[in-house]
Every structure is written in C-alpha cells, then in structure tokens.
C-alpha cells in the first residue's frame, strides 16, 4: 500500500533525494566534531540522522495520504470551480487559491489551465489570475505544519486508519486517508523536532544557521534545495521544524520561504519541456511571477517580518531560544502567506501585460509546423495523481480526436462520388492521426487504471475506453471501407447520378450529425446529446429504407455499369449504417443504465 500511495504525488518524487541531502548536510556538520573527538561520545549522530530521516519520511508520506484523500473527495468539485469561476481576474485568483489549497499542487493547477486554454475555455490573461491564486494556495501547507498538534497526532493516525481500512464506504475511506495523513504530518514533524533537539548545544551548527540571516544567501540556498527535491512542502516543513527548535530566526525564515517559492517552479519548467506552447507560457508565467515577487521584496524583508510579527501570537513569559521556538514557526507561516498575498494584490492589476509578455517570449509556431506534429493535446502526466481530473482530460482529448473523425466524414462522400485518388488518399491519411490519438488515449487510460480509483471512477474509465474504441472504429470504417469503395468507383469509371448523389449526401449528413452529437455527449457528459443520437434510430432506418428502394429502382433502369453502380451504392449505405451503430454505442456510454436498456 505504501508503494501505491507514494506514486500519488509529486511531493514524494524527491523524497529519497531530500533524505539523502539532509543526511549529507548533517554529515558535513558532524565531521568537525567527529574529527576532533574520534568518536560519537559527545553526540549520537547516527541515531539523530535516522530519526530526522524517518521523521521526514513520515511527513512526506502523510502529505501524500492527505493529498490523495483531498483529491478523491473534492477533485470533481475543484474541476467545476476552476472551469466556472474564472470570469474575471479577481475570481481567478480566488479560484486558483482554493483549488491549489485542496489538491495541494500548483503544478496540477497549471496543467489544468493548459487544458482549458487549449480548448478555448479560458484565455491566457485569465490563467494568470489563477496562477497568482495558486501561489497563495500553496501557503496552506506552511499554515498546517505550523500548528503543533503533536499530542493529537497519533490519535488522528489511529482514527484515520480505522476509517480507511475498516469502512467499505469510499467517501469515508477518503476522509480516513486525509485524517491519517494529517496525523502523520504532525507526528513526522514531532519526530524531526526531537531528532534535532541535541543540535541546540552544537555551536558549529548554530554558527551555520546564523549565516542564513543574509537574505540573498538564504534565498539561493532554499531555491536550490527546493529545486533539487521538487517539493516546497518538504522545504517549508524543514524550515518550520528548525524554527520550532529555535535554530532559525524570523529574519532567516522569511528569505528561506521566499526562496522555496522560486525553487518549486523547477517542477513546472520541467513539466513544460516538449509540451504545447500554452504549457510553456503557463510555466513561464509561474516562474516569472515567483522570481519577480522575490526580487521585488528582497530589499524589504523587514516589512514582511514586521507584518508577520503583527499577525502572530506572542509569548511574553518566554525568552531566548524557548521564545524563538514558540513564536517563530507561526511567524514564518504567516510571513509566507503575507508574501504571496501581497504579491497577488500587486500582480493582479497587470495580468494582461504579463500574458502579453509570455506570448512575446513564447510565440506561436508557424501553422505548417504545428500541422506536422500529431500528438495528444490534453493528456498530462501531472494529472494522473488526481483521477477525476485525468478522466476529464481524456474527455477533452476525445473531442480532439472527434474533430479529425468529423473532418473525415465531411470529406469522404464528395471524395467517393466525384473525387480522384489523391482526394481519397488524403482521407486515408487522416485516419493515421486518429490512430495516433487513439493509442495515446488508451496508454493514458492504462496509467489511470493503475491509480487507486473509486468505483464510480472505475466505471467511468471503462465507459471512456469503450467510447474511444467506438470512435476509432468509425475512423477505420472510413479508411478501410469507404475509401476503398471510392477507389473502386475511380477504377471502374462509375458515374453516380445526380439523384443518387442527393440520396447518399442526405444520408451522410444525418450520419455526420449523429457522430458529432456522440462525440459531444462523451466529451461533455451531455445526456441530452446522447439521447439525440439514440433518438435518431428511426430516422436513420427510414433514410436507409428509402435509399434501398431508390437503389432497387436503379437496378432495373437501363444505365451503363448499373450492376457495379448498384453494388457500390448499396455498400456505401451499409457502411454508413455501420457508422451510426458505433455512434449510438458511443452515446450509450453516457446514458444511465435504464435508458440504455430501453433502446
């Protein structure tokens, strides 16, 4: 089970690296003492290192558990909120903050924005507002870990474990995972804090921490560390744990969390490599906002420090290191939030200019170059950890695939009736695109199937697999059957009469309407569109019967090549009926079981 959940979040991608780096840092710090004494008599470095690494592992796993539960419970609602509440820049900021706070990943939020922009559901300036909000949403992690609820941690683990493993209700299991994860977060923080307690009396370590009061050095160290482990949550946790032991002052903590803001952008930049231009622009905006915000506030760290102190509780009865340990964790968390909220209040007025700058830095490719690249547009690896959102990206890709199939249907009848070999081959080549997209979608859905899925999500995955296969079958009918019939017409020099052309074209219009509605039904989970498709059954049968009667009259008419013409035209009608059959099967995947059985 541990392996399953470790795959659920990008937070754990750098977990082992983080553990190794922390161990290496401790080793470097420990070396002077070991060299001087030749033994571990003064400090148990091995035990302390193991406790620290174990605590960090518990923290990371707890964050993963909490994220998985949150995504299972709120993923669908977050997708809906993100799609609907971005009507203006202010709503976009609020939406980005809420969504990121829930799904615990600004990278996933950015990936969703790429999909919306590509689908034309959102403009780049609107997405800037959401990215600003996403930076605010990431501060929820710092706020959570700054609460020292260590006494209740194991009770939360036990309660969550009971809900997760004893309940059969999927929602209760998800809430149990969240509670257990939150308990592990606090318990891991407690273990790390206890492990570092002996360092309070180790002067070389205290001297090293003093160097972190240099804002520029602190920003650089934190940014590099976060960039390596690709987890600002882990960096924030370590900073707050060290603050809770009195090692880090607020003067050092503020630039450290600012640097983590820059370091976490490495994830977005890596995710944008080889992706569409929209993805690169979103990553540029993400990185640009973080970097500009840090550079803008670096000379005014004292302002952030004073604001954090004003917002945080005080403990006048304490002094020295005990006072730092009591007050600084909450102050650092509040400084992190204040920093990102203040940046949001400034940047929100420049969203249009920020978007234009991103478009200038990453211009569109020439249309010819884009046309040569056949690839899926909306399937992003980062969404796999949130199955609800991953399934929605599959639906968007179905619409993308459906556009090519609809174009094939639009062009096939003119190519069969009057086109030449070149026109028919162009239609055949379009099916290559359909096949590439089909393979990409199936591969992506196979990856989704490896995630822990709710029963409803498993059922939706199977329905989408069936719908995509039906759409691919339609493309194959056009390529392997109708294109071949067109070549037969060219080879045998068959002339299709004006009256027959009208019959075939009329039938094709109805079939194209059914396929377009089926694609819309699947892509948007639109039951009304699905019912339109299934409701066309009588109309399709009537048109087919009328076409058959017309062909029967053609057969007895004195026309050249009438047998060949009759065979060709009947075959065309049969293949069109077959296309409708697959369109109807696509539409049925959207309808409730009761309505499916009625047809």
XYZ file of C-alpha atoms in Angstrom:
599
model
C 0.000 0.000 0.000
C 2.911 2.331 0.730
C 4.153 1.973 -2.851
C 0.701 2.769 -4.188
C 0.423 5.999 -2.271
C 3.994 7.053 -2.961
C 3.032 7.209 -6.637
C 0.203 9.618 -5.920
C 2.055 12.892 -5.516
C 4.948 14.807 -6.939
C 5.846 15.581 -3.347
C 7.287 12.100 -2.998
C 9.211 12.200 -6.276
C 12.054 13.953 -4.488
C 11.613 12.252 -1.112
C 14.632 9.983 -1.381
C 16.731 12.828 -2.749
C 15.608 15.017 0.163
C 16.518 12.340 2.681
C 19.939 11.902 1.092
C 20.640 15.636 1.039
C 19.604 16.104 4.667
C 21.832 13.190 5.650
C 24.731 14.649 3.683
C 24.293 18.082 5.282
C 24.233 16.543 8.740
C 27.327 14.538 7.858
C 29.223 17.666 6.833
C 28.152 19.422 10.017
C 29.108 16.439 12.144
C 32.546 15.999 10.618
C 34.418 18.618 12.713
C 33.186 17.068 15.962
C 33.987 13.547 14.814
C 37.431 14.570 13.652
C 38.148 16.299 16.950
C 36.915 13.551 19.267
C 37.407 10.481 17.126
C 34.135 9.102 18.448
C 30.417 9.800 18.858
C 30.811 10.373 22.585
C 29.526 13.934 22.542
C 26.617 13.413 20.151
C 24.828 10.395 18.699
C 24.990 11.435 15.054
C 23.773 8.103 13.707
C 20.672 7.977 15.865
C 19.884 11.642 15.252
C 20.229 11.235 11.492
C 17.967 8.196 11.428
C 15.324 9.992 13.491
C 15.463 13.017 11.220
C 15.217 10.964 8.037
C 12.440 8.831 9.486
C 10.508 11.903 10.580
C 10.871 13.465 7.140
C 9.679 10.239 5.524
C 6.617 10.188 7.801
C 5.923 13.827 6.956
C 6.153 13.260 3.192
C 4.018 10.145 3.325
C 1.482 11.953 5.465
C 1.294 14.786 2.937
C 0.767 12.214 0.192
C -2.017 10.472 2.121
C -3.705 13.797 2.776
C -3.453 14.844 -0.877
C -4.913 11.548 -2.117
C -7.890 11.875 0.209
C -8.485 15.504 -0.706
C -8.345 14.751 -4.410
C -10.755 11.823 -4.083
C -13.268 13.864 -2.084
C -13.035 17.221 -3.807
C -11.417 16.627 -7.202
C -14.653 16.824 -9.199
C -15.816 19.968 -7.436
C -12.433 21.621 -7.869
C -12.532 20.973 -11.621
C -16.009 22.520 -11.786
C -14.957 25.534 -9.725
C -11.870 26.123 -11.849
C -13.913 25.949 -15.056
C -16.732 28.250 -13.917
C -15.299 30.812 -11.523
C -12.655 32.414 -13.713
C -14.913 35.037 -15.279
C -12.549 37.823 -14.185
C -9.088 38.222 -12.714
C -10.312 38.549 -9.108
C -12.453 35.417 -9.297
C -9.486 33.689 -10.948
C -7.192 34.495 -8.024
C -9.727 33.170 -5.513
C -10.344 30.084 -7.590
C -6.651 29.330 -8.017
C -6.083 29.675 -4.266
C -8.975 27.370 -3.338
C -8.186 24.711 -5.940
C -4.476 24.615 -5.115
C -5.157 24.522 -1.376
C -7.360 21.458 -1.919
C -5.316 19.491 -4.448
C -2.043 20.624 -2.799
C -0.224 21.134 -6.097
C 0.256 24.354 -8.041
C 1.729 22.209 -10.847
C -1.547 20.311 -11.253
C -3.447 23.610 -11.287
C -1.126 24.859 -14.045
C -1.692 21.688 -16.078
C -5.456 22.171 -15.833
C -5.038 25.728 -17.097
C -3.116 24.459 -20.126
C -6.027 22.182 -20.983
C -8.594 24.966 -20.613
C -6.549 27.373 -22.730
C -6.010 24.765 -25.455
C -9.736 24.015 -25.513
C -10.587 27.701 -25.806
C -12.378 27.710 -22.430
C -10.014 30.257 -20.905
C -7.683 32.984 -22.124
C -4.058 33.350 -21.065
C -4.776 36.597 -19.131
C -7.465 34.736 -17.161
C -4.998 31.959 -16.402
C -2.525 34.494 -14.984
C -5.049 35.324 -12.275
C -5.441 31.651 -11.424
C -1.648 31.161 -11.238
C -1.425 34.134 -8.851
C -4.068 32.451 -6.713
C -2.233 29.136 -6.915
C 0.819 30.736 -5.282
C -1.420 31.821 -2.412
C -2.951 28.341 -2.175
C 0.448 26.716 -1.697
C 0.897 28.563 1.597
C -1.750 26.344 3.214
C 0.952 23.702 3.705
C 3.016 26.061 5.847
C -0.040 27.039 7.849
C -0.879 23.380 8.507
C 2.581 22.352 9.635
C 2.984 25.454 11.834
C 0.257 24.109 14.138
C 1.968 21.939 16.714
C -0.777 19.415 17.466
C 1.680 16.687 18.381
C -0.390 15.347 21.277
C -3.305 14.565 18.972
C -1.140 13.261 16.096
C -1.242 9.565 16.962
C -4.951 9.755 17.800
C -5.531 11.186 14.315
C -3.431 8.402 12.790
C -5.416 5.759 14.664
C -8.789 7.294 13.798
C -7.886 7.744 10.156
C -6.518 4.209 9.958
C -9.814 2.848 11.283
C -11.848 4.815 8.741
C -9.500 3.904 5.890
C -9.211 0.163 6.467
C -12.420 -0.790 8.251
C -15.058 1.148 6.312
C -16.442 -0.036 2.973
C -17.776 3.401 2.042
C -15.432 5.061 -0.475
C -16.013 8.584 0.834
C -15.386 7.554 4.441
C -12.183 5.801 3.331
C -11.089 9.003 1.588
C -11.762 11.100 4.695
C -9.901 8.481 6.723
C -6.894 8.815 4.458
C -6.974 12.596 4.929
C -7.144 12.300 8.723
C -4.420 9.653 8.880
C -2.214 11.730 6.581
C -2.679 14.847 8.698
C -1.746 12.875 11.813
C 1.391 11.554 10.106
C 2.339 15.103 9.098
C 2.238 16.286 12.695
C 3.878 13.142 14.051
C 6.663 13.353 11.450
C 7.258 16.973 12.422
C 7.428 15.927 16.071
C 9.984 13.195 15.291
C 12.133 15.613 13.292
C 11.959 18.182 16.070
C 13.026 15.668 18.695
C 15.868 14.474 16.462
C 17.242 18.000 16.072
C 16.919 18.950 19.736
C 20.539 17.968 20.606
C 21.816 20.435 17.995
C 20.803 23.277 20.310
C 24.119 22.811 22.085
C 26.239 22.230 18.968
C 27.964 25.544 18.170
C 29.125 24.812 14.563
C 25.504 24.159 13.568
C 24.319 27.319 15.334
C 27.006 29.305 13.542
C 25.868 27.876 10.205
C 22.295 28.930 10.919
C 23.480 32.449 11.649
C 24.726 32.770 8.057
C 21.124 32.304 6.900
C 20.317 35.806 8.151
C 21.858 37.032 4.880
C 18.660 37.332 2.751
C 20.299 36.739 -0.630
C 22.209 33.674 0.588
C 19.081 32.270 2.271
C 17.007 32.720 -0.904
C 19.650 30.997 -3.048
C 20.136 28.055 -0.665
C 16.394 27.484 -0.288
C 15.716 27.825 -4.030
C 18.452 25.341 -4.934
C 17.364 22.871 -2.254
C 13.689 23.081 -3.304
C 14.606 22.804 -6.977
C 16.533 19.599 -6.316
C 13.847 17.861 -4.280
C 10.961 19.461 -6.274
C 8.900 19.907 -3.128
C 8.310 23.262 -1.491
C 6.211 21.422 1.109
C 9.257 19.484 2.308
C 11.377 22.641 2.373
C 8.717 24.539 4.315
C 8.391 21.667 6.783
C 12.146 21.561 7.431
C 12.281 25.351 7.895
C 9.426 25.318 10.397
C 10.820 22.304 12.283
C 14.159 24.071 12.642
C 12.335 27.209 13.757
C 10.418 25.189 16.353
C 13.781 24.177 17.839
C 14.981 27.780 17.939
C 17.606 27.279 15.201
C 16.122 29.705 12.673
C 15.092 33.250 13.445
C 12.328 35.065 11.634
C 14.970 37.123 9.794
C 16.329 33.899 8.294
C 12.962 32.154 7.888
C 11.413 34.840 5.664
C 14.004 34.680 2.831
C 14.128 30.884 3.140
C 10.410 30.505 2.361
C 10.770 33.132 -0.369
C 13.491 31.014 -1.953
C 11.269 27.925 -1.778
C 8.768 29.864 -3.910
C 11.350 30.106 -6.686
C 12.651 26.560 -6.327
C 9.246 24.966 -6.727
C 8.983 26.496 -10.231
C 11.531 23.934 -11.442
C 8.721 21.360 -11.445
C 6.571 23.496 -13.742
C 9.500 24.208 -16.086
C 10.416 20.521 -16.349
C 6.781 19.604 -16.972
C 6.607 22.118 -19.859
C 9.517 20.590 -21.801
C 8.260 19.251 -25.120
C 4.695 20.378 -24.380
C 2.424 22.712 -26.427
C 3.108 26.439 -26.404
C 0.292 27.044 -23.901
C 2.052 24.826 -21.347
C 5.360 26.656 -21.818
C 3.658 30.037 -21.415
C 1.957 28.962 -18.199
C 5.285 27.704 -16.846
C 6.947 30.998 -17.823
C 4.206 32.961 -16.034
C 4.529 30.694 -12.979
C 8.298 31.154 -12.800
C 8.267 34.839 -13.715
C 5.766 35.752 -11.007
C 7.705 33.854 -8.338
C 11.087 35.289 -9.309
C 9.835 38.848 -9.757
C 7.998 38.702 -6.443
C 11.125 37.603 -4.566
C 13.386 40.185 -6.224
C 10.818 42.894 -5.572
C 10.543 42.123 -1.843
C 14.176 41.186 -1.136
C 15.129 44.767 -0.084
C 12.006 44.901 2.106
C 12.307 41.674 4.074
C 11.874 43.735 7.232
C 8.398 44.799 6.089
C 7.325 41.171 5.713
C 8.930 40.360 9.068
C 7.060 43.155 10.856
C 3.754 42.147 9.246
C 4.278 38.517 10.303
C 5.020 39.556 13.875
C 1.878 41.707 13.970
C -0.271 38.781 12.758
C 1.205 36.127 15.053
C 0.662 35.236 18.721
C 3.272 36.289 21.306
C 4.625 34.539 24.386
C 5.883 37.263 26.758
C 6.724 34.762 29.512
C 9.492 33.125 27.469
C 12.960 34.251 26.488
C 15.995 33.177 24.475
C 15.788 30.026 22.374
C 12.490 28.985 24.011
C 10.892 32.214 22.807
C 12.175 31.650 19.272
C 10.908 28.089 19.289
C 7.447 29.157 20.443
C 6.862 32.189 18.218
C 8.904 31.720 15.054
C 7.064 28.762 13.376
C 3.752 30.630 13.250
C 5.513 33.836 12.235
C 7.251 32.102 9.320
C 3.974 30.539 8.129
C 2.245 33.933 8.306
C 5.175 35.620 6.539
C 4.881 33.060 3.722
C 1.157 33.770 3.362
C 1.603 37.549 3.610
C 4.348 37.488 0.968
C 2.198 35.634 -1.573
C -0.991 37.574 -0.828
C 0.881 40.876 -1.169
C 2.333 39.745 -4.492
C -1.143 38.748 -5.627
C -2.540 42.181 -4.754
C 0.192 43.790 -6.858
C 0.292 41.448 -9.851
C -3.471 41.193 -10.281
C -3.545 44.625 -11.939
C -1.068 43.551 -14.624
C -2.479 40.214 -15.787
C -2.953 41.361 -19.385
C 0.613 42.693 -19.627
C 2.009 39.538 -18.006
C 0.144 37.401 -20.559
C 1.447 39.530 -23.442
C 5.000 39.185 -22.132
C 4.608 35.388 -22.018
C 3.245 35.350 -25.580
C 6.164 37.508 -26.713
C 8.699 35.225 -25.044
C 6.987 32.078 -26.383
C 5.438 32.954 -29.787
C 3.193 30.600 -31.731
C 4.833 28.209 -34.152
C 4.035 28.553 -37.869
C 0.794 26.780 -38.780
C 2.601 24.459 -41.162
C 4.981 23.336 -38.428
C 2.140 22.752 -35.963
C 0.170 20.799 -38.547
C 3.030 18.337 -38.990
C 3.005 17.431 -35.288
C 0.405 14.810 -34.385
C 0.068 14.343 -30.635
C -2.424 14.406 -27.830
C -3.175 17.902 -26.547
C -4.736 17.479 -23.132
C -3.257 14.335 -21.558
C -0.795 15.432 -18.884
C 1.159 13.082 -16.617
C 0.778 15.506 -13.710
C -2.986 14.905 -13.614
C -2.661 11.153 -13.064
C -2.445 11.653 -9.312
C -5.968 13.149 -9.441
C -8.039 10.548 -11.346
C -11.126 12.754 -11.629
C -9.136 15.449 -13.410
C -7.260 12.883 -15.507
C -10.550 11.411 -16.723
C -11.768 14.883 -17.643
C -8.611 15.409 -19.693
C -9.430 12.167 -21.544
C -12.848 13.609 -22.398
C -11.189 16.727 -23.799
C -8.885 14.516 -25.866
C -11.930 12.628 -27.183
C -13.184 15.961 -28.530
C -9.776 16.488 -30.160
C -9.906 13.038 -31.751
C -13.526 13.581 -32.755
C -12.584 16.703 -34.724
C -10.451 14.587 -37.055
C -13.123 11.893 -37.408
C -15.748 14.526 -38.198
C -13.428 16.022 -40.825
C -13.071 12.562 -42.396
C -16.850 12.157 -42.529
C -17.273 15.608 -44.014
C -14.839 14.902 -46.830
C -15.449 11.236 -47.612
C -18.694 11.458 -49.590
C -17.500 14.142 -52.051
C -14.291 12.102 -52.463
C -16.220 8.885 -53.154
C -18.708 10.434 -55.574
C -16.516 12.810 -57.562
C -13.017 12.802 -56.078
C -9.835 11.391 -57.512
C -7.247 9.068 -55.985
C -5.416 11.974 -54.335
C -8.554 13.146 -52.506
C -9.224 9.623 -51.257
C -5.666 9.185 -50.016
C -5.908 12.434 -48.068
C -8.894 10.969 -46.232
C -6.971 7.755 -45.576
C -4.031 9.684 -44.120
C -6.350 11.462 -41.694
C -7.025 8.086 -40.100
C -3.334 7.892 -39.181
C -3.947 10.873 -36.915
C -6.972 9.123 -35.413
C -4.895 6.005 -34.755
C -2.112 8.013 -33.041
C -4.588 9.814 -30.803
C -6.395 6.546 -30.054
C -3.152 4.870 -28.987
C -2.188 7.866 -26.842
C -5.566 7.938 -25.090
C -5.526 4.201 -24.365
C -1.984 4.417 -22.991
C -3.010 7.291 -20.734
C -6.110 5.443 -19.525
C -3.936 2.423 -18.726
C -1.913 4.683 -16.432
C -5.102 5.976 -14.820
C -6.199 2.396 -14.148
C -3.074 1.874 -12.013
C -4.172 4.621 -9.620
C -6.439 3.938 -6.610
C -9.891 4.578 -8.097
C -13.345 4.901 -6.601
C -15.983 2.545 -8.006
C -17.570 5.418 -9.910
C -14.207 6.381 -11.418
C -13.530 2.783 -12.474
C -16.913 2.628 -14.180
C -16.272 5.947 -15.915
C -12.861 4.720 -17.089
C -14.389 1.598 -18.657
C -17.088 3.672 -20.376
C -14.498 6.026 -21.810
C -12.432 3.096 -23.099
C -15.488 1.780 -24.914
C -16.378 5.210 -26.306
C -12.853 5.835 -27.606
C -12.743 2.397 -29.257
C -16.074 3.071 -30.952
C -14.790 6.395 -32.275
C -11.679 4.685 -33.609
C -13.884 2.062 -35.295
C -15.693 4.846 -37.129
C -12.380 6.137 -38.437
C -11.437 2.622 -39.544
C -14.705 2.199 -41.464
C -13.988 5.389 -43.372
C -10.391 4.375 -44.067
C -10.688 0.662 -44.790
C -14.167 0.545 -46.342
C -15.389 3.855 -47.739
C -12.006 4.909 -49.151
C -11.729 1.513 -50.857
C -15.198 1.965 -52.361
C -14.066 5.335 -53.684
C -11.066 3.723 -55.353
C -13.414 1.121 -56.879
C -15.550 3.904 -58.314
C -12.461 5.545 -59.869
C -11.116 2.230 -61.211
C -14.420 1.089 -62.743
C -15.262 4.593 -64.011
C -18.686 4.505 -62.375
C -20.822 7.605 -62.786
C -23.116 8.365 -59.827
C -26.353 10.039 -60.950
C -27.435 13.405 -59.556
C -30.437 11.803 -57.863
C -28.299 9.121 -56.218
C -25.801 11.750 -55.106
C -28.600 13.594 -53.307
C -29.683 10.370 -51.574
C -26.152 9.478 -50.443
C -25.311 13.011 -49.354
C -28.551 13.289 -47.381
C -27.755 10.044 -45.588
C -24.209 11.236 -44.887
C -25.499 14.489 -43.341
C -27.611 12.501 -40.867
C -24.719 10.168 -40.024
C -22.318 13.079 -39.501
C -24.858 14.742 -37.217
C -25.095 11.569 -35.134
C -21.312 11.190 -34.806
C -20.820 14.851 -33.862
C -23.533 14.574 -31.201
C -21.987 11.344 -29.876
C -18.577 12.989 -29.544
C -20.176 15.944 -27.767
C -22.059 13.602 -25.451
C -18.878 11.818 -24.371
C -16.650 14.905 -24.163
C -19.119 16.904 -22.083
C -21.039 14.064 -20.405
C -24.106 15.541 -22.072
C -27.063 13.161 -21.726
C -29.225 15.334 -23.968
C -26.768 14.963 -26.861
C -26.619 11.225 -26.197
C -30.402 10.995 -26.366
C -30.333 12.885 -29.672
C -28.092 10.154 -31.094
C -30.134 7.218 -29.819
C -33.341 9.014 -30.853
C -32.141 9.165 -34.468
C -32.538 5.392 -34.861
C -35.938 5.599 -36.571
C -34.774 8.454 -38.804
C -31.671 6.518 -39.871
C -33.729 3.392 -40.609
C -36.220 5.419 -42.627
C -33.471 7.067 -44.688
C -31.786 3.702 -45.198
C -35.044 2.089 -46.376
C -35.695 4.983 -48.739
C -32.157 4.694 -50.111
C -32.592 0.938 -50.586
C -35.793 1.470 -52.582
C -34.012 4.033 -54.730
C -31.207 1.557 -55.421
C -33.720 -1.132 -56.321
C -35.224 1.170 -58.949
C -31.712 1.954 -60.220
C -31.028 -1.736 -60.669
C -33.791 -2.221 -63.221
C -33.017 1.001 -65.078
C -31.168 0.870 -68.389
C -27.898 2.514 -67.361
C -24.282 1.626 -68.103
C -22.478 -0.287 -65.316
C -25.750 -0.499 -63.407
C -24.711 -3.684 -61.557
C -21.402 -2.211 -60.457
C -23.089 1.067 -59.564
C -25.789 -0.731 -57.570
C -23.217 -2.790 -55.631
C -21.104 0.297 -54.899
C -24.010 2.408 -53.684
C -25.541 -0.326 -51.519
C -22.163 -0.894 -49.896
C -21.876 2.825 -49.146
C -25.293 2.760 -47.466
C -24.388 -0.292 -45.392
C -21.148 1.282 -44.194
C -22.998 4.455 -43.230
C -25.432 2.388 -41.175
C -22.443 0.735 -39.511
C -21.012 4.135 -38.607
C -24.303 5.075 -36.952
C -24.179 1.822 -34.978
C -20.847 2.814 -33.427
C -22.030 6.397 -32.853
C -25.022 5.042 -30.949
C -22.763 2.811 -28.865
C -20.632 5.845 -28.027
C -23.655 7.820 -26.915
C -24.952 4.972 -24.749
C -21.825 5.114 -22.571
C -23.076 8.475 -21.287
C -26.661 7.405 -20.565
C -27.852 5.808 -17.319
C -28.262 2.015 -17.466
C -32.072 2.260 -17.504
C -32.069 4.418 -20.644
C -29.510 2.149 -22.315
C -31.753 -0.864 -21.851
C -34.769 0.875 -23.341
C -33.103 1.240 -26.732
